[in-house]
XYZ file of C-alpha atoms in Angstrom:
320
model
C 67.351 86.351 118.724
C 66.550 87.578 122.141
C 65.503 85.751 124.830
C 61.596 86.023 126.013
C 61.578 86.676 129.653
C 58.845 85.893 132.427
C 56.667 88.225 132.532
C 56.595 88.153 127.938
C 59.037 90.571 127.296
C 61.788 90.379 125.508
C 65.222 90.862 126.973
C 67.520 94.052 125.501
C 69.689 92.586 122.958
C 73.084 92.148 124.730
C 75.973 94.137 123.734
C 79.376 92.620 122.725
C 82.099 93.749 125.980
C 84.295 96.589 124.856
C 88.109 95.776 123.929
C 90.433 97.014 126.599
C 92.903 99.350 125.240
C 96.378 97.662 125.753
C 98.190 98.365 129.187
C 101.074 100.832 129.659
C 103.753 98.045 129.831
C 102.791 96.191 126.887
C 102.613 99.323 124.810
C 106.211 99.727 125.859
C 107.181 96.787 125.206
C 105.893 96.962 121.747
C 107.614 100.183 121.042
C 110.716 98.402 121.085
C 109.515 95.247 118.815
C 110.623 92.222 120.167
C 109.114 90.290 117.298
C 111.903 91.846 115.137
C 114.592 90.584 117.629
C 114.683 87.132 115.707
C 116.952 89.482 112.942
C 119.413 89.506 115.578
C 119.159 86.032 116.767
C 119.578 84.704 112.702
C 122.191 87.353 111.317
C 124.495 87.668 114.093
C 125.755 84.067 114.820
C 125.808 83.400 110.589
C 129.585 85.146 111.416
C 130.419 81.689 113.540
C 130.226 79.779 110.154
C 133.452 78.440 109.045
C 135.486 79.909 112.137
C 138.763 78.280 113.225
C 137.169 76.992 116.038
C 133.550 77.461 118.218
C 135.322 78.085 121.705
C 133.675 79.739 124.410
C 135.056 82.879 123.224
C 133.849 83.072 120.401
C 130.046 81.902 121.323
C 130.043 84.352 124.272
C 131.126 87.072 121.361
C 128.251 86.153 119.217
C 125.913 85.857 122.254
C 127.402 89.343 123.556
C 127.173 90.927 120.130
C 122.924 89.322 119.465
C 122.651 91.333 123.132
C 124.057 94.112 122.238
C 122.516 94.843 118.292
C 119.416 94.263 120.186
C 119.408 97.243 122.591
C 120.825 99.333 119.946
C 118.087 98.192 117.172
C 115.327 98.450 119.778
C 116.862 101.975 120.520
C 116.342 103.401 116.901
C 113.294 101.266 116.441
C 111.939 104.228 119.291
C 113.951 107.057 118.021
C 111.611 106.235 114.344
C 108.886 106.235 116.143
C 109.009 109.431 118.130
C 110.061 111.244 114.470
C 107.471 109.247 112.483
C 104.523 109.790 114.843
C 102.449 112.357 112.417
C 103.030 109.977 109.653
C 102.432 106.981 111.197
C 98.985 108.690 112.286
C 97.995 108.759 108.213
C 98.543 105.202 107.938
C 95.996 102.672 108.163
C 98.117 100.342 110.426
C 100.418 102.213 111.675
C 98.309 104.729 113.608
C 97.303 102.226 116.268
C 101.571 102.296 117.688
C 101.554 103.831 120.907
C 103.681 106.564 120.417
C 100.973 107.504 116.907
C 97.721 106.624 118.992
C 98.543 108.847 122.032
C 99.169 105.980 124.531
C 102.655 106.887 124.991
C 103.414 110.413 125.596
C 106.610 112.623 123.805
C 108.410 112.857 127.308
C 108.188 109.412 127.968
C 109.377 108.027 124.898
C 112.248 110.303 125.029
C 112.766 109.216 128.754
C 112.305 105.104 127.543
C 115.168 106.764 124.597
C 117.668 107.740 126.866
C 117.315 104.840 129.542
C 117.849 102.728 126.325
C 120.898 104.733 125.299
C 122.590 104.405 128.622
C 122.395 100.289 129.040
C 123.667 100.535 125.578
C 126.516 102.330 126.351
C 127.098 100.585 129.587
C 126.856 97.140 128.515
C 129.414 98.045 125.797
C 131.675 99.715 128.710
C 131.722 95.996 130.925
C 133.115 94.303 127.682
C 135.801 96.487 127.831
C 136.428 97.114 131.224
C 136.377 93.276 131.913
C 138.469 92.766 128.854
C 135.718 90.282 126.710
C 136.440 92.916 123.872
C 137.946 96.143 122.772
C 136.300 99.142 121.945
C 137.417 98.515 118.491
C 135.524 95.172 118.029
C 132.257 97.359 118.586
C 132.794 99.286 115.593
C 130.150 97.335 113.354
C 127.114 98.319 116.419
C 129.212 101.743 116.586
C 128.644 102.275 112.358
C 124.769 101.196 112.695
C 123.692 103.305 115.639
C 125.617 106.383 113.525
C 124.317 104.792 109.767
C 120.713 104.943 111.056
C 121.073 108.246 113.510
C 121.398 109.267 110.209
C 118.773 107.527 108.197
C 116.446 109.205 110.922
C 117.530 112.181 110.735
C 116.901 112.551 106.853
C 118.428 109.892 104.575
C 114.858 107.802 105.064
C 113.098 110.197 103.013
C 115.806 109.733 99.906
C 114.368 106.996 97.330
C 116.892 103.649 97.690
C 119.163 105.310 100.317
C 116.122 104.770 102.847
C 116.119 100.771 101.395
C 119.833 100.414 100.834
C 120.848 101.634 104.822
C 118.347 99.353 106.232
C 119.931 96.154 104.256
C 123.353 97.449 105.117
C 122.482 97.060 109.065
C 122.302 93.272 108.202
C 125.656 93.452 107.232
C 126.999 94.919 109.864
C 125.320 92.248 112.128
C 127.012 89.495 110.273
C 130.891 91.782 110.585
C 130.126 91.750 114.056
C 129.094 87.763 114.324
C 132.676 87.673 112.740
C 135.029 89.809 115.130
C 133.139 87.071 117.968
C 135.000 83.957 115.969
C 138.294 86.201 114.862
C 137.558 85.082 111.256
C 137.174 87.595 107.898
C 133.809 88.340 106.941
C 133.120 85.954 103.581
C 132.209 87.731 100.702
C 129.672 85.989 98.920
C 127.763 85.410 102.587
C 128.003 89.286 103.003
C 126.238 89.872 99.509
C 123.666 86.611 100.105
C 122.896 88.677 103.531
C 122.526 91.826 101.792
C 120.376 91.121 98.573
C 118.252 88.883 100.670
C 117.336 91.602 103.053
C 116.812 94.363 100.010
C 114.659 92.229 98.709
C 112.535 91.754 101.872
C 112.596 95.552 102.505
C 111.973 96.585 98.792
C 108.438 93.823 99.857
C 108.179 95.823 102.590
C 107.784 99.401 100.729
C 106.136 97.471 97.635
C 103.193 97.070 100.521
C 103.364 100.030 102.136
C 102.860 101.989 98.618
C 99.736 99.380 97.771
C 98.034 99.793 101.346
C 98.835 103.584 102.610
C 99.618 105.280 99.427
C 102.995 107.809 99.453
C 101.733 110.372 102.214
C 102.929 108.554 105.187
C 106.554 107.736 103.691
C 108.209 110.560 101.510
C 110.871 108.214 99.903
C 107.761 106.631 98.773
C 107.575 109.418 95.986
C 110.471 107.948 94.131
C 109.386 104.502 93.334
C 106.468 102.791 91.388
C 104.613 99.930 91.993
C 106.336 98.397 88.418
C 109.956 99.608 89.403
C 109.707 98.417 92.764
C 108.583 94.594 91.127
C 111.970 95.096 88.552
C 114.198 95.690 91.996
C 112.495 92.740 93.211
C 113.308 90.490 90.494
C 116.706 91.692 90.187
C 117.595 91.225 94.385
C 115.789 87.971 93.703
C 118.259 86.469 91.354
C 121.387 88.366 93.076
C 120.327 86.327 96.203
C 119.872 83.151 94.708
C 123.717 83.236 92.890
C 125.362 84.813 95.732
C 124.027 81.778 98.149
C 124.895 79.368 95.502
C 128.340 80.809 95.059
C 128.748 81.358 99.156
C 127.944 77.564 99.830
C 129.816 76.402 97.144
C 133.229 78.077 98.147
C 132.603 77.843 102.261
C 134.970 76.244 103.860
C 132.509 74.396 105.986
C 131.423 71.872 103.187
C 134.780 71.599 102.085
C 135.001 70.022 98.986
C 131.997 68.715 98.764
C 130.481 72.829 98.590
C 129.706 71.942 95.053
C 127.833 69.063 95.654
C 125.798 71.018 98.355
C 125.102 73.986 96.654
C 123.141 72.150 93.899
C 121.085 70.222 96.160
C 120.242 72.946 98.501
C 119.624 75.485 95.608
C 116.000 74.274 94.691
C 115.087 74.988 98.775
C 116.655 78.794 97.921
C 114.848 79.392 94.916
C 111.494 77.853 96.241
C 111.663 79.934 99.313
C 112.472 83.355 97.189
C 109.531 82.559 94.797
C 107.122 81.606 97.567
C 107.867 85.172 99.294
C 107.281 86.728 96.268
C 104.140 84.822 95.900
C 102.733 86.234 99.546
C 104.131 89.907 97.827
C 102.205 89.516 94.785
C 99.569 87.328 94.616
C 98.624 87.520 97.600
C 99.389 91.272 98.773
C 101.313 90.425 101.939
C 104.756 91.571 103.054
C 103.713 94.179 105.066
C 105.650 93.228 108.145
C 108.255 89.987 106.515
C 109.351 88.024 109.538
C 105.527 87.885 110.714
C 104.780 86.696 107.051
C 107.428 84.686 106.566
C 107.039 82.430 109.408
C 103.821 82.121 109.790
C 103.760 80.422 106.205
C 103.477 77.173 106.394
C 105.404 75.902 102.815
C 107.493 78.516 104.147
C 108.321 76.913 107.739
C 108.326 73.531 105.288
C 110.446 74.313 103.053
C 113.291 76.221 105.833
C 112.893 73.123 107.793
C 113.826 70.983 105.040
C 116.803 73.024 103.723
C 117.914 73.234 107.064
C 118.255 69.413 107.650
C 120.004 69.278 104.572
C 122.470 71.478 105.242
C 122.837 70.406 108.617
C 123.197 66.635 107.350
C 125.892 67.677 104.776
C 128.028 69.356 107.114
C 129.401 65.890 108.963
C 129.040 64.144 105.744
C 131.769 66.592 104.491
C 133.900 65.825 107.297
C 134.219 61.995 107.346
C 137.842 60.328 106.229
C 138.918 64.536 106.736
């Protein structure tokens, strides 16, 4: 209600300020997603598990090789964006990125592209120049940055190529969490990593076909909302048994892996149905690490099978 004034008037109804239109920095910034940098921070150092020993080495490996997967995932997190930028402009959320709203120019992207390309490179050239690794221990950042040149370049617009690359980058980041500790990649671990993340991009598309439709995605043309929920359920139960299997073999619960893997399943198959809960129920999964951890039975539940795990490790050890 407006106020009367003095003279019996009524004052003009005020007008709510205008939202400033984010600044140049911060649209950079967000071209290069550091909210997706926690992928990096999780998969990389799983490769430390059940090393020979957690030396110096091998933590400055994993810490090299978390710095490293960053620059070259922010890198083709850009190079998506400069291809994508018509489709993304069809999309209901994706049209506000800077690159899709016009904030950020071509020239500049491509500029912000090739600056990224070059610390890559160079960062990569002081580990081997100062002898902290060979070029060869690269080659899991060396097979993403040429897996997903590739995805870009086409292979994102074939129907589960474009969802089975993007789960195979996970993988990679765990091989190269394993050259940092000198110790084999473990198998089940490698398929737990995989299926877990197929099922969180599979979410992904699921939402993406339920919000925007297929125009803004081509690959989006070979799947249906009911095939997508079969893949779902299938990567599901994959995940589940490979992280029971993983945990039951590792050699960082020893003998006691059995014991472990029953008590920690429940927290695994609580946390897979609860995600699939936000999918389905409640028509999330849009962007998974922003769902995911802003959940609270999600949070809950992590936190919980977390101090489980963590209490079973020394428990494992005693009289060893």
């Amino acid at each position: 209600m407006a106020t009367p004034t003095l003279t019996g008037r009524q004052a003009p109804p005020t007008r709510p300020p205008a939202s400033r239109p984010p600044s140049r920095l911060t649209d950079l910034v967000s071209l290069v997603r550091p909210h997706q940098w926690t992928k990096n921070l999780v998969v990389v150092p799983l490769g430390l598990l059940g090393a020979p020993r957690l030396d110096g080495a091998a933590l400055g490996g994993a810490a090299a090789g978390i710095g490293v997967f960053t620059l070259a995932s922010a890198l083709i997190y850009l190079v998506n964006d400069v291809g994508d930028r018509d489709r993304d402009r069809r999309h209901p959320e994706k049209r506000h990125r800077p690159i899709a709203a016009g904030r950020i120019g071509l020239a500049t992207a491509v500029s912000f592209a090739a600056a990224l390309a070059v610390l890559l490179a160079g960062t990569v050239g002081l580990t081997v120049l100062t002898g902290t690794a060979s070029l060869v221990d690269w080659w899991p950042v060396g097979a993403y940055v040429t897996l997903n040149a590739a995805y870009s370049k086409g292979l994102k617009h074939v129907p589960l190529l474009d969802v089975f690359i993007v789960a195979l980058g996970f993988v990679l980041r765990l091989a190269q969490g394993c050259l940092a500790s000198g110790n084999p990649v473990p198998s089940w671990l490698a398929l737990c990593v995989f299926s877990l993340c197929l099922l969180l991009i599979l979410g992904k598309r699921r939402h993406e076909m339920a919000v925007g439709g297929v125009l803004h995605r081509p690959a989006l043309r070979g799947y249906t909302l009911g095939f997508l929920d079969q893949l779902l359920a299938f990567t599901a139960v994959l995940t589940a048994v490979s992280y029971v299997l993983h945990v039951r073999d590792s050699p960082v619960f020893g003998s006691h892996g059995p014991l472990v893997a029953v008590l920690t399943a429940p927290f695994a198959l609580f946390g897979l149905a609860r995600y699939l809960q936000l999918l389905v129920v409640d028509a999330g999964g849009g962007n998974p690490s922003r769902a995911l951890f802003s959940d609270r039975m999600t949070v809950s539940n992590a936190l919980l099978w977390s101090a489980l795990l963590a209490g079973a490790w020394p428990l494992s050890h005693l009289g060893s």
